[in-house]
PDB file of C-alpha atoms and ligand atoms in Angstrom:
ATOM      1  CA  UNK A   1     105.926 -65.475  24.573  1.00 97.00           C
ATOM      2  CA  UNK A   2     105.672 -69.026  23.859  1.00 98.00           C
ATOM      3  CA  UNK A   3     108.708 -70.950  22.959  1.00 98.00           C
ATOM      4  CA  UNK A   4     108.792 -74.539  21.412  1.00 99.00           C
ATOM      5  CA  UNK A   5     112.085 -76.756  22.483  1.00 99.00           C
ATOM      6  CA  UNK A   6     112.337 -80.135  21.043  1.00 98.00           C
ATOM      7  CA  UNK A   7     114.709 -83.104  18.800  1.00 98.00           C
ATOM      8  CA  UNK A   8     114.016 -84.974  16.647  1.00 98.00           C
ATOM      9  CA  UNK A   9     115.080 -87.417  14.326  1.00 98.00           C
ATOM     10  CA  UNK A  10     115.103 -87.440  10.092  1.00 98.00           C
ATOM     11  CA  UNK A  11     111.126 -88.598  10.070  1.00 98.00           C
ATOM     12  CA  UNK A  12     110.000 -86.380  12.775  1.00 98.00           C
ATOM     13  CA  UNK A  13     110.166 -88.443  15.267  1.00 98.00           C
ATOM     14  CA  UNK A  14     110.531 -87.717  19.079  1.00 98.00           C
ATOM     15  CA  UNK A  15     109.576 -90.624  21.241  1.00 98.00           C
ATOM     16  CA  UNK A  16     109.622 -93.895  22.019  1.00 98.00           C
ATOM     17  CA  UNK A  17     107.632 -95.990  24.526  1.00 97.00           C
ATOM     18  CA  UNK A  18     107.382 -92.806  26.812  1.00 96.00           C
ATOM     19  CA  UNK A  19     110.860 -91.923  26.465  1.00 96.00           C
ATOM     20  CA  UNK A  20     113.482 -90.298  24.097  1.00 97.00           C
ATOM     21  CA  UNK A  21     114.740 -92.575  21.278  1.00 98.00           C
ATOM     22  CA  UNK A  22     118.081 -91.452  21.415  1.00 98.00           C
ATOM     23  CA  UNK A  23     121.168 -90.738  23.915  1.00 97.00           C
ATOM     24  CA  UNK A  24     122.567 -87.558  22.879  1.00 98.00           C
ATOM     25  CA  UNK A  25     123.983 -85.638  25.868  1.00 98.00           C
ATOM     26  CA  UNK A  26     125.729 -82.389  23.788  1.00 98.00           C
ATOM     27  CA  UNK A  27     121.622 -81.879  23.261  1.00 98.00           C
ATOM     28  CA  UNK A  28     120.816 -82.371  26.946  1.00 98.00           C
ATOM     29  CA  UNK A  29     123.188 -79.819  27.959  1.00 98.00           C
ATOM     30  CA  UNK A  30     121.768 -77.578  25.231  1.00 98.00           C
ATOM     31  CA  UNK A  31     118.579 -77.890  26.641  1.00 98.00           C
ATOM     32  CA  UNK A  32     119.715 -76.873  30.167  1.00 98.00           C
ATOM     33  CA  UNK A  33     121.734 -73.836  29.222  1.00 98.00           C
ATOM     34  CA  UNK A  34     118.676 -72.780  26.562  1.00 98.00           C
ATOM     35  CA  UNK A  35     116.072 -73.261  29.305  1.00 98.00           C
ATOM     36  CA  UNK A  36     117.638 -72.162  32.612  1.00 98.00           C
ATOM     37  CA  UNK A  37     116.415 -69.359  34.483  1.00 98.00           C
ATOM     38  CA  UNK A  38     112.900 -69.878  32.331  1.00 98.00           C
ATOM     39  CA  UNK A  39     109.372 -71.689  33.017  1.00 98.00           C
ATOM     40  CA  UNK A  40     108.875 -74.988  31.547  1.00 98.00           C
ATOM     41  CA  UNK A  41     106.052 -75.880  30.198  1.00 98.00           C
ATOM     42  CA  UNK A  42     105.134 -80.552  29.620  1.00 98.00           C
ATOM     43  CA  UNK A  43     102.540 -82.601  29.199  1.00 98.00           C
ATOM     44  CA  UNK A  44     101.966 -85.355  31.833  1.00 97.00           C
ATOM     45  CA  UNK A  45     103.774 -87.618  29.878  1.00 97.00           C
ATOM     46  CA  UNK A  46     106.891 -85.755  29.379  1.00 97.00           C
ATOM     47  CA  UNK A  47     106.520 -84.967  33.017  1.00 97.00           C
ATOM     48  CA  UNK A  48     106.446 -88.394  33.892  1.00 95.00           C
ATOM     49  CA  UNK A  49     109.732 -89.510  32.164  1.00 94.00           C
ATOM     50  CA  UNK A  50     112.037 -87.544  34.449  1.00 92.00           C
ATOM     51  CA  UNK A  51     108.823 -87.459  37.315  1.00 91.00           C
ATOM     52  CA  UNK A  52     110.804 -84.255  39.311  1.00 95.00           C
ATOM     53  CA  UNK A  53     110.953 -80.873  38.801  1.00 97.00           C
ATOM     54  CA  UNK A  54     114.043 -79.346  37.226  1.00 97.00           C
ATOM     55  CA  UNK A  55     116.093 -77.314  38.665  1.00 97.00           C
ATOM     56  CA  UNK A  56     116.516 -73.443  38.293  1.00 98.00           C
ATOM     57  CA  UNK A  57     113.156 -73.559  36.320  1.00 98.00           C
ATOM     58  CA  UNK A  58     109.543 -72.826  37.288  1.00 98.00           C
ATOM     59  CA  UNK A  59     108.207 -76.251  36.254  1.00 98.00           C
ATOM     60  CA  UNK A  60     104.430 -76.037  34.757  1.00 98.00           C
ATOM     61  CA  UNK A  61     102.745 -79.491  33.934  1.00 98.00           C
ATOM     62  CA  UNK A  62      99.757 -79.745  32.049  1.00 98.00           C
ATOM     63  CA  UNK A  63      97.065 -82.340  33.325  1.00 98.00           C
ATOM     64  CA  UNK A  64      93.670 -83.196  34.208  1.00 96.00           C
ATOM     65  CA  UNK A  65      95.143 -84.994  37.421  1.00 89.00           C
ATOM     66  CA  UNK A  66      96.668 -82.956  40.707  1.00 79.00           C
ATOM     67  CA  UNK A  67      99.473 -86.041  41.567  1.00 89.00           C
ATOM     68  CA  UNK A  68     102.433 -84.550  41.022  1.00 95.00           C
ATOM     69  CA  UNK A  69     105.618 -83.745  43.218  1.00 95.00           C
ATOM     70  CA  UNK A  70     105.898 -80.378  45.251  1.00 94.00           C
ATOM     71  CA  UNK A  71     107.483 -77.903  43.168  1.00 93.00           C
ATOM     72  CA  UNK A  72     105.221 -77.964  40.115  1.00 97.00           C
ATOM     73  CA  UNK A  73     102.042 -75.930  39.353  1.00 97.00           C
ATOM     74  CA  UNK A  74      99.915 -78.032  37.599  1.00 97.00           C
ATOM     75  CA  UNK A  75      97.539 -76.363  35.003  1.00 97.00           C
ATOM     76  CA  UNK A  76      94.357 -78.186  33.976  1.00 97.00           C
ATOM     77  CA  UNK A  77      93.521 -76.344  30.623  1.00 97.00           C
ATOM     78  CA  UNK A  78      95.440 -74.550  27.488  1.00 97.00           C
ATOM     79  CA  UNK A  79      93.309 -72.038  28.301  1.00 97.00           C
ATOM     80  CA  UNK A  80      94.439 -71.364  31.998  1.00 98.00           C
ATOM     81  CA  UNK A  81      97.621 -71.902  30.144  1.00 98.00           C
ATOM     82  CA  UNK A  82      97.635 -68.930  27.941  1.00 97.00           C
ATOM     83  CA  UNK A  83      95.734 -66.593  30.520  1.00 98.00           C
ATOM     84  CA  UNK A  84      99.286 -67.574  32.417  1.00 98.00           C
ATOM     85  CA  UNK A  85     101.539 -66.366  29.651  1.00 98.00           C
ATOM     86  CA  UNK A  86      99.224 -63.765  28.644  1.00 97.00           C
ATOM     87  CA  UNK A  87      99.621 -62.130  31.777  1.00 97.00           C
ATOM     88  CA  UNK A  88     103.180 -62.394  31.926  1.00 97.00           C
ATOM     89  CA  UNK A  89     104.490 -60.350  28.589  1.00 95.00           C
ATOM     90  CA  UNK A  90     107.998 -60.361  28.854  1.00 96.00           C
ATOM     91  CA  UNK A  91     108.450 -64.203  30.194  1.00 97.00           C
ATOM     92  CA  UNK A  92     109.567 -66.677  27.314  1.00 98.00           C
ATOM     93  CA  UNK A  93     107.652 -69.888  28.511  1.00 98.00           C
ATOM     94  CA  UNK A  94     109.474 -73.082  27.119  1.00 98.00           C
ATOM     95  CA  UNK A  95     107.009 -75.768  25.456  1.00 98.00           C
ATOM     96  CA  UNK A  96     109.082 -78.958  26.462  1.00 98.00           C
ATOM     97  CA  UNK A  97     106.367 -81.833  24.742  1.00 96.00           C
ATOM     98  CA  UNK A  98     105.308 -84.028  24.097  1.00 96.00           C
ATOM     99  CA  UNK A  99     103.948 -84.233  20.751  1.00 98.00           C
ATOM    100  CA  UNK A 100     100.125 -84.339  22.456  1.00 98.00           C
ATOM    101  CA  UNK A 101     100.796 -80.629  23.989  1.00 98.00           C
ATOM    102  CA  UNK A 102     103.056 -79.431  20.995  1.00 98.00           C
ATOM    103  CA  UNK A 103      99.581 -80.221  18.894  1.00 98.00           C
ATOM    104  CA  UNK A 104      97.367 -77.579  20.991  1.00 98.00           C
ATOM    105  CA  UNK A 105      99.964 -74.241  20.413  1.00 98.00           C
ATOM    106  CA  UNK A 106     100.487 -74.396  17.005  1.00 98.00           C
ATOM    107  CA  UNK A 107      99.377 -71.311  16.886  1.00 97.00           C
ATOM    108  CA  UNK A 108     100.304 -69.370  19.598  1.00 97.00           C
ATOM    109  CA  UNK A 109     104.257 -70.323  19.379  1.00 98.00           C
ATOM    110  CA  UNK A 110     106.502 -67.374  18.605  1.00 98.00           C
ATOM    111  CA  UNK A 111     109.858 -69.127  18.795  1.00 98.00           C
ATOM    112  CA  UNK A 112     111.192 -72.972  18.000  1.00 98.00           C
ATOM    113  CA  UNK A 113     114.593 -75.124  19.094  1.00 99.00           C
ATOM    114  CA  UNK A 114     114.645 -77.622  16.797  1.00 98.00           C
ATOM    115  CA  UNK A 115     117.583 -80.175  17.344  1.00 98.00           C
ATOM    116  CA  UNK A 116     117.334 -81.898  13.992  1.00 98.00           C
ATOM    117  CA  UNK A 117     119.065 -85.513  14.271  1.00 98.00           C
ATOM    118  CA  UNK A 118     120.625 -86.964  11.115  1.00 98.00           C
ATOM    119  CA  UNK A 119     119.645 -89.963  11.929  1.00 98.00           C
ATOM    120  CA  UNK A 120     115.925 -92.389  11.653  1.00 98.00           C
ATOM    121  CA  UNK A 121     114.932 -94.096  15.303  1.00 98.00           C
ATOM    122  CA  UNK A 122     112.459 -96.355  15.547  1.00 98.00           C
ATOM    123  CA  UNK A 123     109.742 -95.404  18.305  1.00 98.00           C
ATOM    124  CA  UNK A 124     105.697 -94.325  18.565  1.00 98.00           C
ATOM    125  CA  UNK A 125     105.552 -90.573  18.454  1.00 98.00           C
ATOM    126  CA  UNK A 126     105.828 -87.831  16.337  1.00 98.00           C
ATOM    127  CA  UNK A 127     106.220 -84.117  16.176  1.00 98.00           C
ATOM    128  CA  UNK A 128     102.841 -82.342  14.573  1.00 98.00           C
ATOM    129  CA  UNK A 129     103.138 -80.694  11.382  1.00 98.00           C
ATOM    130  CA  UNK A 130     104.756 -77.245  11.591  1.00 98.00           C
ATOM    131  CA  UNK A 131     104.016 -74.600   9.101  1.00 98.00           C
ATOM    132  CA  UNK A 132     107.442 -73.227   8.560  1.00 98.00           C
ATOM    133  CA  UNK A 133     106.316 -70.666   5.932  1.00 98.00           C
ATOM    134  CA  UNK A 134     105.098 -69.267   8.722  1.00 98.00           C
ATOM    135  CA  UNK A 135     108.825 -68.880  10.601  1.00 98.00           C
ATOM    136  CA  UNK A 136     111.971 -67.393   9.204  1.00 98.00           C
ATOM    137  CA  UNK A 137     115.275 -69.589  10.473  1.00 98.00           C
ATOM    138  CA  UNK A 138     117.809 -67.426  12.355  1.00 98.00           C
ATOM    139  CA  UNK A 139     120.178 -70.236  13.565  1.00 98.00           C
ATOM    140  CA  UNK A 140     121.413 -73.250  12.334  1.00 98.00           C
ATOM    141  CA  UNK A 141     124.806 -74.662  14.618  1.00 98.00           C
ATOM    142  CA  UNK A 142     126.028 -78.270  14.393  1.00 98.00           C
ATOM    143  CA  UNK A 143     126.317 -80.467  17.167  1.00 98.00           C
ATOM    144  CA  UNK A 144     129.853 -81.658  17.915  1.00 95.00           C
ATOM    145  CA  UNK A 145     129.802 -86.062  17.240  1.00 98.00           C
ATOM    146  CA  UNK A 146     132.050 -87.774  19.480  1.00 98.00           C
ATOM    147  CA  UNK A 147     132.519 -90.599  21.282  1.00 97.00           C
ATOM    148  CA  UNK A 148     129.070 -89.432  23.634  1.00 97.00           C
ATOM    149  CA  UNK A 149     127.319 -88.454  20.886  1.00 98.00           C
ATOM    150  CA  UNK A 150     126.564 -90.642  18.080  1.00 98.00           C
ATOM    151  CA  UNK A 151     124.638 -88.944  15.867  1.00 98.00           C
ATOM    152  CA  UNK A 152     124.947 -85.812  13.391  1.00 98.00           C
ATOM    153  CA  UNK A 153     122.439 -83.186  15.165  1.00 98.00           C
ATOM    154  CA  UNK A 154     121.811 -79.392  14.079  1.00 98.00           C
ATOM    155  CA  UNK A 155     120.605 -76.873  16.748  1.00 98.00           C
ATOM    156  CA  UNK A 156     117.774 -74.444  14.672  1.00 98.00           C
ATOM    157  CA  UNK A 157     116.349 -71.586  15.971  1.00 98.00           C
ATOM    158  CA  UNK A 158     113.223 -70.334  13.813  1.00 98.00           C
ATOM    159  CA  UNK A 159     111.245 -66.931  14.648  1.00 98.00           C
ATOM    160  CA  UNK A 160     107.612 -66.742  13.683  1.00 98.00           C
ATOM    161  CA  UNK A 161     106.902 -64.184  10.812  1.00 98.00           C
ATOM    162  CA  UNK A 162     104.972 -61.076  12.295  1.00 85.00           C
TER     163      UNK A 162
HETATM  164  N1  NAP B   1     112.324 -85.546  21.443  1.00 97.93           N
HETATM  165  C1  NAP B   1     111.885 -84.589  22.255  1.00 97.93           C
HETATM  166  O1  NAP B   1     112.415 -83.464  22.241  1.00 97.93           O
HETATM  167  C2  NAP B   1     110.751 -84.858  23.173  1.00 97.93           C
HETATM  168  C3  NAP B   1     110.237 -83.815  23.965  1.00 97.93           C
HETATM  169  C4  NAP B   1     109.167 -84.106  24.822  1.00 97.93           C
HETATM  170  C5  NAP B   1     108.635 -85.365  24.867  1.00 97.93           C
HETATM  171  N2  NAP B   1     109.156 -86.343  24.078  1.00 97.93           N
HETATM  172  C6  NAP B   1     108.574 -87.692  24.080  1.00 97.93           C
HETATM  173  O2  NAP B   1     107.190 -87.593  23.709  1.00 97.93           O
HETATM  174  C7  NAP B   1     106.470 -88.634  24.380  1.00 97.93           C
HETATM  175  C8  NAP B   1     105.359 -88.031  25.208  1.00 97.93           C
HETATM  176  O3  NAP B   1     104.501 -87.256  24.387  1.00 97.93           O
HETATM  177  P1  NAP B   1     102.904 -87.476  24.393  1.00 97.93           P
HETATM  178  O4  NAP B   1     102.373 -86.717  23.236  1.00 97.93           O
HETATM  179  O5  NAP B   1     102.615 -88.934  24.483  1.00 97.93           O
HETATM  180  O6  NAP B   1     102.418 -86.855  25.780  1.00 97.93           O
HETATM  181  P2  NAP B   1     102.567 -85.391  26.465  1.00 97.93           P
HETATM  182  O7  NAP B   1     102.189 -84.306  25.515  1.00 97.93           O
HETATM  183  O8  NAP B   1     103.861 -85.294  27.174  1.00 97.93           O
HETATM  184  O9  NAP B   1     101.465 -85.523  27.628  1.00 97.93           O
HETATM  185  C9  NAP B   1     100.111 -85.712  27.297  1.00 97.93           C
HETATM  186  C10 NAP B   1      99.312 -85.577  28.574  1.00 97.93           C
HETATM  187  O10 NAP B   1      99.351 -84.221  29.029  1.00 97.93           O
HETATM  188  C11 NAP B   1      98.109 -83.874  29.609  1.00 97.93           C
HETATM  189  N3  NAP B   1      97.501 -82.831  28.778  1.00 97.93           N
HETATM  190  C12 NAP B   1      97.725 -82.574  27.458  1.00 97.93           C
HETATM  191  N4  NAP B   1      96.963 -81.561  27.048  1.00 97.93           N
HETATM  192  C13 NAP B   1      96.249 -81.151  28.115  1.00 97.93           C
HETATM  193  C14 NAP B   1      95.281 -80.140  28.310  1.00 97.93           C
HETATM  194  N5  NAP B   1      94.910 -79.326  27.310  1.00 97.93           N
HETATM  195  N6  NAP B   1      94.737 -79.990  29.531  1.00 97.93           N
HETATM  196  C15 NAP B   1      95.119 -80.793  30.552  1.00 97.93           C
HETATM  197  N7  NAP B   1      96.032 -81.783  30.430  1.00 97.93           N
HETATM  198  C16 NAP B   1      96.591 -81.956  29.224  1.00 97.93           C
HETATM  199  C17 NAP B   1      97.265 -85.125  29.635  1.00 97.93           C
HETATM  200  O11 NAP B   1      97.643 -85.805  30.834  1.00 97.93           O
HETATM  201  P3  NAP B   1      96.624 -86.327  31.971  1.00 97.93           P
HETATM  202  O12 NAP B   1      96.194 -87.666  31.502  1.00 97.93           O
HETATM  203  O13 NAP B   1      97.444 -86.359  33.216  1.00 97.93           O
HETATM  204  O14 NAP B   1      95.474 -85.348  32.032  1.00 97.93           O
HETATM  205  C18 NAP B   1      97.821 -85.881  28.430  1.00 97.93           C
HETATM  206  O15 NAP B   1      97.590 -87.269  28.498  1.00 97.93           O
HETATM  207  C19 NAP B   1     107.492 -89.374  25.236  1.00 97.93           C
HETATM  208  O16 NAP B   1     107.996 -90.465  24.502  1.00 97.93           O
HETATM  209  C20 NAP B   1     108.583 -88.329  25.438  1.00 97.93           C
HETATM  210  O17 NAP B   1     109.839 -88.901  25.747  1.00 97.93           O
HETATM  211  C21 NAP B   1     110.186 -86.107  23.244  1.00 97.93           C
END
């Protein structure tokens, strides 16, 4: 199964000059603990922002170039893509972005993490339009503000509608 993971602020927005917009750590860790143990799935672009593989995580990038660090398979099509997943059933591969790769599996995501941020950043890049008719909502958690962590944030979890 495919699995979308992802913040973003009140207007949809995600990035910002090729990076996040935001500093929210309480969302970083969520990130870790939600994808650890899993295959991540980026775009270049995302790739590029952190440029190493992560840790405890098969790290897939997708790209029409081969220069990447050891320790990530790159994948040149979504269609090598899904054969992947396809052939791996029981694996829940985590879409990490950007917004460019979140546009091509619109329709073959099963599960989202949305990290809504109460909150409008200014920045270049938005999240494509989800049809949420099409997903029921199964978790909604608030994010603890403090001192490292600014902003008002809501951890969703939606399922897609069989
Ligand atoms: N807020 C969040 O949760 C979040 C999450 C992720 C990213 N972001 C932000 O989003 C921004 C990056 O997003 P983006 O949309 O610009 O880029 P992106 O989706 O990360 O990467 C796009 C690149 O991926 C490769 N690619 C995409 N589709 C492909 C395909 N079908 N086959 C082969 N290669 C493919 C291409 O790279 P090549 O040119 O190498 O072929 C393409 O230029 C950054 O600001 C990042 O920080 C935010």
């Amino acid at each position: 199964m495919i699995s979308y993971i992802w913040a973003e602020d009140e207007n949809g927005l995600i990035g910002a000059s090729g990076n996040l917009p935001w500093h929210l750590p309480d969302d970083m860790a969520f990130f870790k603990k939600t994808t650890m143990g899993h295959p991540i799935i980026s775009g270049a672009r995302t790739f590029r922002s952190y440029n190493r593989p992560l840790p405890g995580r098969q790290n897939i990038v997708l790209s029409r170039h081969g220069d990447f660090p050891d320790g990530v398979l790159v994948i040149s099509s979504v269609e090598q893509l899904c054969e992947l997943v396809d052939k791996n059933p029981k694996e829940n591969y985590f879409v990490t972005g950007g917004a460019n790769l979140f546009g091509q599996l619109l329709d073959k995501v099963d599960r989202l993490y949305r990290t809504k941020i109460h909150h409008q950043f200014t920045g270049d890049t938005y999240m494509p339009e989800i049809k949420y008719a099409q997903f029921n909502q199964v978790t909604s958690i608030d994010g603890i503000v403090d001192e490292r962590n600014r902003y008002p944030h809501t951890f969703e979890v939606f399922e897609r509608i069989q």
